[in-house]
Amino acid sequence: MKLSESFSGALRTFAYFMASGTHYLLKGVDYLKLYGEEPSAIEQAFAIFANVIELDENGEVLNAKHAEKRAVDYIRSYCDPNFKVMPPYEDWELELY
């Protein structure tokens, strides 16, 4: 089974905004340095995105913006210890497969 165009588009869009430093939810957060200095933070953000995203039976993405928010909240909290993720992550959201 191949990934749907819907999922591929959601992943590509998320990856673009993360790699370009232009994600609208991370304005003012200097997160690009994590790519070279702390790649495990980026790995965790992508794991959260993949764990949270939901697809219907046809492979259409149901919650891309929610998955993005959960992922970028991790990056924000990683860069700013005063930022609290709400609601707190559940264990399944943080799993690395």
mmCIF file of N, CA and C in Angstrom:
data_model
loop_
_atom_site.group_PDB
_atom_site.id
_atom_site.type_symbol
_atom_site.label_atom_id
_atom_site.label_comp_id
_atom_site.label_asym_id
_atom_site.label_seq_id
_atom_site.Cartn_x
_atom_site.Cartn_y
_atom_site.Cartn_z
ATOM 1 N N MET A 1 0.843 -1.179 0.000
ATOM 2 C CA MET A 1 0.000 0.000 0.000
ATOM 3 C C MET A 1 0.889 1.243 0.000
ATOM 4 N N LYS A 2 0.588 2.190 -0.836
ATOM 5 C CA LYS A 2 1.327 3.447 -0.903
ATOM 6 C C LYS A 2 0.632 4.486 -0.029
ATOM 7 N N LEU A 3 1.406 5.454 0.412
ATOM 8 C CA LEU A 3 0.815 6.564 1.153
ATOM 9 C C LEU A 3 -0.075 7.367 0.216
ATOM 10 N N SER A 4 -1.135 7.907 0.757
ATOM 11 C CA SER A 4 -2.056 8.690 -0.062
ATOM 12 C C SER A 4 -1.439 10.029 -0.442
ATOM 13 N N GLU A 5 -1.955 10.626 -1.490
ATOM 14 C CA GLU A 5 -1.518 11.963 -1.877
ATOM 15 C C GLU A 5 -1.834 12.959 -0.765
ATOM 16 N N SER A 6 -2.933 12.736 -0.062
ATOM 17 C CA SER A 6 -3.326 13.616 1.032
ATOM 18 C C SER A 6 -2.270 13.589 2.137
ATOM 19 N N PHE A 7 -1.843 12.395 2.534
ATOM 20 C CA PHE A 7 -0.815 12.292 3.571
ATOM 21 C C PHE A 7 0.518 12.826 3.070
ATOM 22 N N SER A 8 0.877 12.464 1.857
ATOM 23 C CA SER A 8 2.132 12.936 1.284
ATOM 24 C C SER A 8 2.173 14.459 1.266
ATOM 25 N N GLY A 9 1.073 15.088 0.909
ATOM 26 C CA GLY A 9 1.001 16.550 0.892
ATOM 27 C C GLY A 9 1.112 17.153 2.276
ATOM 28 N N ALA A 10 0.443 16.545 3.249
ATOM 29 C CA ALA A 10 0.509 17.044 4.627
ATOM 30 C C ALA A 10 1.929 16.927 5.172
ATOM 31 N N LEU A 11 2.582 15.813 4.903
ATOM 32 C CA LEU A 11 3.957 15.609 5.376
ATOM 33 C C LEU A 11 4.916 16.569 4.684
ATOM 34 N N ARG A 12 4.774 16.709 3.383
ATOM 35 C CA ARG A 12 5.637 17.613 2.625
ATOM 36 C C ARG A 12 5.487 19.047 3.117
ATOM 37 N N THR A 13 4.256 19.485 3.337
ATOM 38 C CA THR A 13 4.014 20.846 3.810
ATOM 39 C C THR A 13 4.638 21.061 5.188
ATOM 40 N N PHE A 14 4.426 20.118 6.087
ATOM 41 C CA PHE A 14 5.007 20.210 7.425
ATOM 42 C C PHE A 14 6.528 20.254 7.336
ATOM 43 N N ALA A 15 7.124 19.371 6.544
ATOM 44 C CA ALA A 15 8.587 19.320 6.402
ATOM 45 C C ALA A 15 9.126 20.627 5.825
ATOM 46 N N TYR A 16 8.454 21.173 4.835
ATOM 47 C CA TYR A 16 8.898 22.427 4.230
ATOM 48 C C TYR A 16 8.955 23.547 5.266
ATOM 49 N N PHE A 17 7.847 23.746 5.981
ATOM 50 C CA PHE A 17 7.812 24.850 6.940
ATOM 51 C C PHE A 17 8.761 24.627 8.111
ATOM 52 N N MET A 18 8.978 23.384 8.474
ATOM 53 C CA MET A 18 9.955 23.104 9.534
ATOM 54 C C MET A 18 11.371 23.375 9.047
ATOM 55 N N ALA A 19 11.706 22.942 7.855
ATOM 56 C CA ALA A 19 13.071 23.083 7.340
ATOM 57 C C ALA A 19 13.393 24.503 6.890
ATOM 58 N N SER A 20 12.389 25.269 6.515
ATOM 59 C CA SER A 20 12.633 26.631 6.024
ATOM 60 C C SER A 20 12.702 27.658 7.149
ATOM 61 N N GLY A 21 12.284 27.254 8.341
ATOM 62 C CA GLY A 21 12.275 28.195 9.456
ATOM 63 C C GLY A 21 11.111 29.158 9.421
ATOM 64 N N THR A 22 10.083 28.831 8.666
ATOM 65 C CA THR A 22 8.959 29.749 8.485
ATOM 66 C C THR A 22 7.631 29.220 9.026
ATOM 67 N N HIS A 23 7.666 28.225 9.908
ATOM 68 C CA HIS A 23 6.392 27.717 10.426
ATOM 69 C C HIS A 23 5.728 28.810 11.257
ATOM 70 N N TYR A 24 4.488 29.125 10.909
ATOM 71 C CA TYR A 24 3.788 30.246 11.537
ATOM 72 C C TYR A 24 3.592 30.077 13.040
ATOM 73 N N LEU A 25 3.558 28.867 13.536
ATOM 74 C CA LEU A 25 3.400 28.643 14.975
ATOM 75 C C LEU A 25 4.719 28.764 15.732
ATOM 76 N N LEU A 26 5.819 28.924 15.010
ATOM 77 C CA LEU A 26 7.128 29.032 15.651
ATOM 78 C C LEU A 26 7.789 30.388 15.399
ATOM 79 N N LYS A 27 6.982 31.402 15.100
ATOM 80 C CA LYS A 27 7.545 32.745 14.912
ATOM 81 C C LYS A 27 8.247 33.167 16.201
ATOM 82 N N GLY A 28 9.456 33.671 16.047
ATOM 83 C CA GLY A 28 10.226 34.128 17.196
ATOM 84 C C GLY A 28 10.997 33.033 17.906
ATOM 85 N N VAL A 29 10.878 31.800 17.440
ATOM 86 C CA VAL A 29 11.603 30.684 18.047
ATOM 87 C C VAL A 29 12.757 30.317 17.124
ATOM 88 N N ASP A 30 13.977 30.360 17.641
ATOM 89 C CA ASP A 30 15.170 30.044 16.849
ATOM 90 C C ASP A 30 15.385 28.528 16.867
ATOM 91 N N TYR A 31 14.631 27.839 16.031
ATOM 92 C CA TYR A 31 14.678 26.379 16.046
ATOM 93 C C TYR A 31 15.521 25.769 14.940
ATOM 94 N N LEU A 32 15.909 26.540 13.941
ATOM 95 C CA LEU A 32 16.681 25.970 12.831
ATOM 96 C C LEU A 32 18.020 25.398 13.286
ATOM 97 N N LYS A 33 18.607 25.967 14.324
ATOM 98 C CA LYS A 33 19.892 25.459 14.821
ATOM 99 C C LYS A 33 19.776 24.030 15.346
ATOM 100 N N LEU A 34 18.568 23.607 15.685
ATOM 101 C CA LEU A 34 18.378 22.242 16.186
ATOM 102 C C LEU A 34 18.753 21.200 15.134
ATOM 103 N N TYR A 35 18.581 21.546 13.859
ATOM 104 C CA TYR A 35 18.869 20.596 12.787
ATOM 105 C C TYR A 35 20.320 20.147 12.823
ATOM 106 N N GLY A 36 21.245 21.032 13.096
ATOM 107 C CA GLY A 36 22.655 20.662 13.112
ATOM 108 C C GLY A 36 23.171 20.307 14.487
ATOM 109 N N GLU A 37 22.547 20.873 15.517
ATOM 110 C CA GLU A 37 23.066 20.703 16.868
ATOM 111 C C GLU A 37 22.320 19.672 17.705
ATOM 112 N N GLU A 38 21.024 19.547 17.507
ATOM 113 C CA GLU A 38 20.222 18.629 18.314
ATOM 114 C C GLU A 38 19.155 17.951 17.458
ATOM 115 N N PRO A 39 19.589 17.119 16.521
ATOM 116 C CA PRO A 39 18.627 16.518 15.599
ATOM 117 C C PRO A 39 17.593 15.627 16.276
ATOM 118 N N SER A 40 17.851 15.152 17.477
ATOM 119 C CA SER A 40 16.852 14.309 18.147
ATOM 120 C C SER A 40 15.587 15.096 18.463
ATOM 121 N N ALA A 41 15.692 16.413 18.631
ATOM 122 C CA ALA A 41 14.503 17.236 18.861
ATOM 123 C C ALA A 41 13.642 17.266 17.601
ATOM 124 N N ILE A 42 14.286 17.373 16.447
ATOM 125 C CA ILE A 42 13.560 17.349 15.176
ATOM 126 C C ILE A 42 12.948 15.965 14.952
ATOM 127 N N GLU A 43 13.713 14.926 15.254
ATOM 128 C CA GLU A 43 13.204 13.559 15.134
ATOM 129 C C GLU A 43 11.941 13.393 15.973
ATOM 130 N N GLN A 44 11.962 13.899 17.212
ATOM 131 C CA GLN A 44 10.799 13.772 18.089
ATOM 132 C C GLN A 44 9.607 14.527 17.530
ATOM 133 N N ALA A 45 9.829 15.711 16.977
ATOM 134 C CA ALA A 45 8.726 16.478 16.410
ATOM 135 C C ALA A 45 8.069 15.724 15.250
ATOM 136 N N PHE A 46 8.891 15.122 14.388
ATOM 137 C CA PHE A 46 8.326 14.366 13.265
ATOM 138 C C PHE A 46 7.623 13.099 13.753
ATOM 139 N N ALA A 47 8.130 12.490 14.821
ATOM 140 C CA ALA A 47 7.449 11.323 15.395
ATOM 141 C C ALA A 47 6.084 11.723 15.936
ATOM 142 N N ILE A 48 6.019 12.851 16.619
ATOM 143 C CA ILE A 48 4.729 13.330 17.139
ATOM 144 C C ILE A 48 3.766 13.577 15.982
ATOM 145 N N PHE A 49 4.250 14.252 14.938
ATOM 146 C CA PHE A 49 3.402 14.502 13.770
ATOM 147 C C PHE A 49 2.850 13.187 13.218
ATOM 148 N N ALA A 50 3.721 12.210 13.033
ATOM 149 C CA ALA A 50 3.307 10.924 12.455
ATOM 150 C C ALA A 50 2.373 10.155 13.385
ATOM 151 N N ASN A 51 2.587 10.247 14.685
ATOM 152 C CA ASN A 51 1.741 9.526 15.637
ATOM 153 C C ASN A 51 0.359 10.149 15.774
ATOM 154 N N VAL A 52 0.268 11.456 15.626
ATOM 155 C CA VAL A 52 -0.992 12.159 15.857
ATOM 156 C C VAL A 52 -1.865 12.228 14.606
ATOM 157 N N ILE A 53 -1.244 12.275 13.440
ATOM 158 C CA ILE A 53 -2.034 12.441 12.214
ATOM 159 C C ILE A 53 -2.988 11.256 12.020
ATOM 160 N N GLU A 54 -4.185 11.556 11.563
ATOM 161 C CA GLU A 54 -5.206 10.535 11.339
ATOM 162 C C GLU A 54 -5.645 10.558 9.888
ATOM 163 N N LEU A 55 -5.909 9.379 9.369
ATOM 164 C CA LEU A 55 -6.377 9.210 7.994
ATOM 165 C C LEU A 55 -7.710 8.470 8.002
ATOM 166 N N ASP A 56 -8.559 8.788 7.040
ATOM 167 C CA ASP A 56 -9.787 8.013 6.910
ATOM 168 C C ASP A 56 -9.503 6.746 6.109
ATOM 169 N N GLU A 57 -10.528 5.984 5.840
ATOM 170 C CA GLU A 57 -10.354 4.695 5.151
ATOM 171 C C GLU A 57 -9.817 4.842 3.730
ATOM 172 N N ASN A 58 -9.914 6.044 3.175
ATOM 173 C CA ASN A 58 -9.394 6.299 1.834
ATOM 174 C C ASN A 58 -8.013 6.951 1.845
ATOM 175 N N GLY A 59 -7.455 7.115 3.030
ATOM 176 C CA GLY A 59 -6.136 7.718 3.148
ATOM 177 C C GLY A 59 -6.148 9.235 3.184
ATOM 178 N N GLU A 60 -7.340 9.827 3.290
ATOM 179 C CA GLU A 60 -7.434 11.288 3.362
ATOM 180 C C GLU A 60 -7.119 11.745 4.785
ATOM 181 N N VAL A 61 -6.276 12.763 4.894
ATOM 182 C CA VAL A 61 -5.885 13.292 6.194
ATOM 183 C C VAL A 61 -7.061 14.017 6.833
ATOM 184 N N LEU A 62 -7.280 13.730 8.113
ATOM 185 C CA LEU A 62 -8.393 14.316 8.848
ATOM 186 C C LEU A 62 -7.987 15.458 9.766
ATOM 187 N N ASN A 63 -6.722 15.508 10.183
ATOM 188 C CA ASN A 63 -6.333 16.459 11.228
ATOM 189 C C ASN A 63 -4.915 17.005 11.065
ATOM 190 N N ALA A 64 -4.552 17.415 9.872
ATOM 191 C CA ALA A 64 -3.182 17.865 9.604
ATOM 192 C C ALA A 64 -2.770 19.022 10.512
ATOM 193 N N LYS A 65 -3.608 20.014 10.672
ATOM 194 C CA LYS A 65 -3.248 21.187 11.488
ATOM 195 C C LYS A 65 -3.064 20.796 12.956
ATOM 196 N N HIS A 66 -3.885 19.895 13.452
ATOM 197 C CA HIS A 66 -3.745 19.435 14.835
ATOM 198 C C HIS A 66 -2.421 18.678 15.009
ATOM 199 N N ALA A 67 -2.097 17.815 14.064
ATOM 200 C CA ALA A 67 -0.835 17.074 14.132
ATOM 201 C C ALA A 67 0.355 18.030 14.085
ATOM 202 N N GLU A 68 0.277 19.041 13.228
ATOM 203 C CA GLU A 68 1.335 20.053 13.163
ATOM 204 C C GLU A 68 1.473 20.785 14.485
ATOM 205 N N LYS A 69 0.355 21.190 15.062
ATOM 206 C CA LYS A 69 0.400 21.939 16.322
ATOM 207 C C LYS A 69 1.028 21.116 17.430
ATOM 208 N N ARG A 70 0.669 19.863 17.523
ATOM 209 C CA ARG A 70 1.254 19.019 18.574
ATOM 210 C C ARG A 70 2.756 18.897 18.356
ATOM 211 N N ALA A 71 3.184 18.772 17.102
ATOM 212 C CA ALA A 71 4.607 18.634 16.792
ATOM 213 C C ALA A 71 5.372 19.927 17.066
ATOM 214 N N VAL A 72 4.846 21.050 16.606
ATOM 215 C CA VAL A 72 5.584 22.303 16.805
ATOM 216 C C VAL A 72 5.534 22.763 18.257
ATOM 217 N N ASP A 73 4.501 22.372 18.994
ATOM 218 C CA ASP A 73 4.493 22.673 20.425
ATOM 219 C C ASP A 73 5.668 21.997 21.122
ATOM 220 N N TYR A 74 6.043 20.817 20.640
ATOM 221 C CA TYR A 74 7.209 20.146 21.212
ATOM 222 C C TYR A 74 8.462 20.986 20.975
ATOM 223 N N ILE A 75 8.644 21.472 19.753
ATOM 224 C CA ILE A 75 9.811 22.295 19.427
ATOM 225 C C ILE A 75 9.803 23.577 20.257
ATOM 226 N N ARG A 76 8.659 24.212 20.352
ATOM 227 C CA ARG A 76 8.574 25.439 21.158
ATOM 228 C C ARG A 76 8.954 25.153 22.608
ATOM 229 N N SER A 77 8.433 24.071 23.166
ATOM 230 C CA SER A 77 8.749 23.748 24.571
ATOM 231 C C SER A 77 10.215 23.352 24.731
ATOM 232 N N TYR A 78 10.799 22.766 23.709
ATOM 233 C CA TYR A 78 12.206 22.388 23.737
ATOM 234 C C TYR A 78 13.085 23.634 23.752
ATOM 235 N N CYS A 79 12.698 24.639 22.993
ATOM 236 C CA CYS A 79 13.477 25.877 22.894
ATOM 237 C C CYS A 79 13.148 26.874 24.006
ATOM 238 N N ASP A 80 11.958 26.781 24.565
ATOM 239 C CA ASP A 80 11.517 27.721 25.601
ATOM 240 C C ASP A 80 10.968 26.929 26.788
ATOM 241 N N PRO A 81 11.783 26.731 27.824
ATOM 242 C CA PRO A 81 11.352 25.929 28.973
ATOM 243 C C PRO A 81 10.134 26.499 29.700
ATOM 244 N N ASN A 82 9.785 27.771 29.445
ATOM 245 C CA ASN A 82 8.608 28.366 30.080
ATOM 246 C C ASN A 82 7.313 28.027 29.351
ATOM 247 N N PHE A 83 7.434 27.523 28.105
ATOM 248 C CA PHE A 83 6.240 27.161 27.336
ATOM 249 C C PHE A 83 5.748 25.792 27.798
ATOM 250 N N LYS A 84 4.489 25.712 28.123
ATOM 251 C CA LYS A 84 3.878 24.455 28.563
ATOM 252 C C LYS A 84 2.941 23.933 27.482
ATOM 253 N N VAL A 85 3.148 22.709 27.073
ATOM 254 C CA VAL A 85 2.284 22.070 26.086
ATOM 255 C C VAL A 85 0.969 21.711 26.758
ATOM 256 N N MET A 86 -0.124 22.164 26.149
ATOM 257 C CA MET A 86 -1.444 21.886 26.693
ATOM 258 C C MET A 86 -2.344 21.315 25.607
ATOM 259 N N PRO A 87 -2.991 20.213 25.823
ATOM 260 C CA PRO A 87 -2.792 19.358 26.993
ATOM 261 C C PRO A 87 -1.432 18.669 26.916
ATOM 262 N N PRO A 88 -0.941 18.213 28.067
ATOM 263 C CA PRO A 88 0.353 17.514 28.059
ATOM 264 C C PRO A 88 0.306 16.307 27.115
ATOM 265 N N TYR A 89 1.472 15.948 26.603
ATOM 266 C CA TYR A 89 1.534 14.798 25.695
ATOM 267 C C TYR A 89 1.160 13.509 26.411
ATOM 268 N N GLU A 90 0.492 12.658 25.669
ATOM 269 C CA GLU A 90 0.249 11.299 26.133
ATOM 270 C C GLU A 90 1.394 10.439 25.614
ATOM 271 N N ASP A 91 1.659 9.335 26.276
ATOM 272 C CA ASP A 91 2.790 8.474 25.915
ATOM 273 C C ASP A 91 2.777 8.072 24.447
ATOM 274 N N TRP A 92 1.594 7.740 23.903
ATOM 275 C CA TRP A 92 1.520 7.267 22.518
ATOM 276 C C TRP A 92 1.925 8.353 21.522
ATOM 277 N N GLU A 93 1.772 9.625 21.891
ATOM 278 C CA GLU A 93 2.155 10.707 20.993
ATOM 279 C C GLU A 93 3.676 10.806 20.851
ATOM 280 N N LEU A 94 4.401 10.382 21.854
ATOM 281 C CA LEU A 94 5.861 10.531 21.907
ATOM 282 C C LEU A 94 6.620 9.295 21.461
ATOM 283 N N GLU A 95 5.927 8.228 21.144
ATOM 284 C CA GLU A 95 6.598 6.976 20.766
ATOM 285 C C GLU A 95 7.478 7.152 19.539
ATOM 286 N N LEU A 96 8.668 6.572 19.594
ATOM 287 C CA LEU A 96 9.583 6.521 18.441
ATOM 288 C C LEU A 96 9.564 5.096 17.930
ATOM 289 N N TYR A 97 9.126 4.898 16.710
ATOM 290 C CA TYR A 97 9.047 3.542 16.144
ATOM 291 C C TYR A 97 10.201 3.279 15.232
#
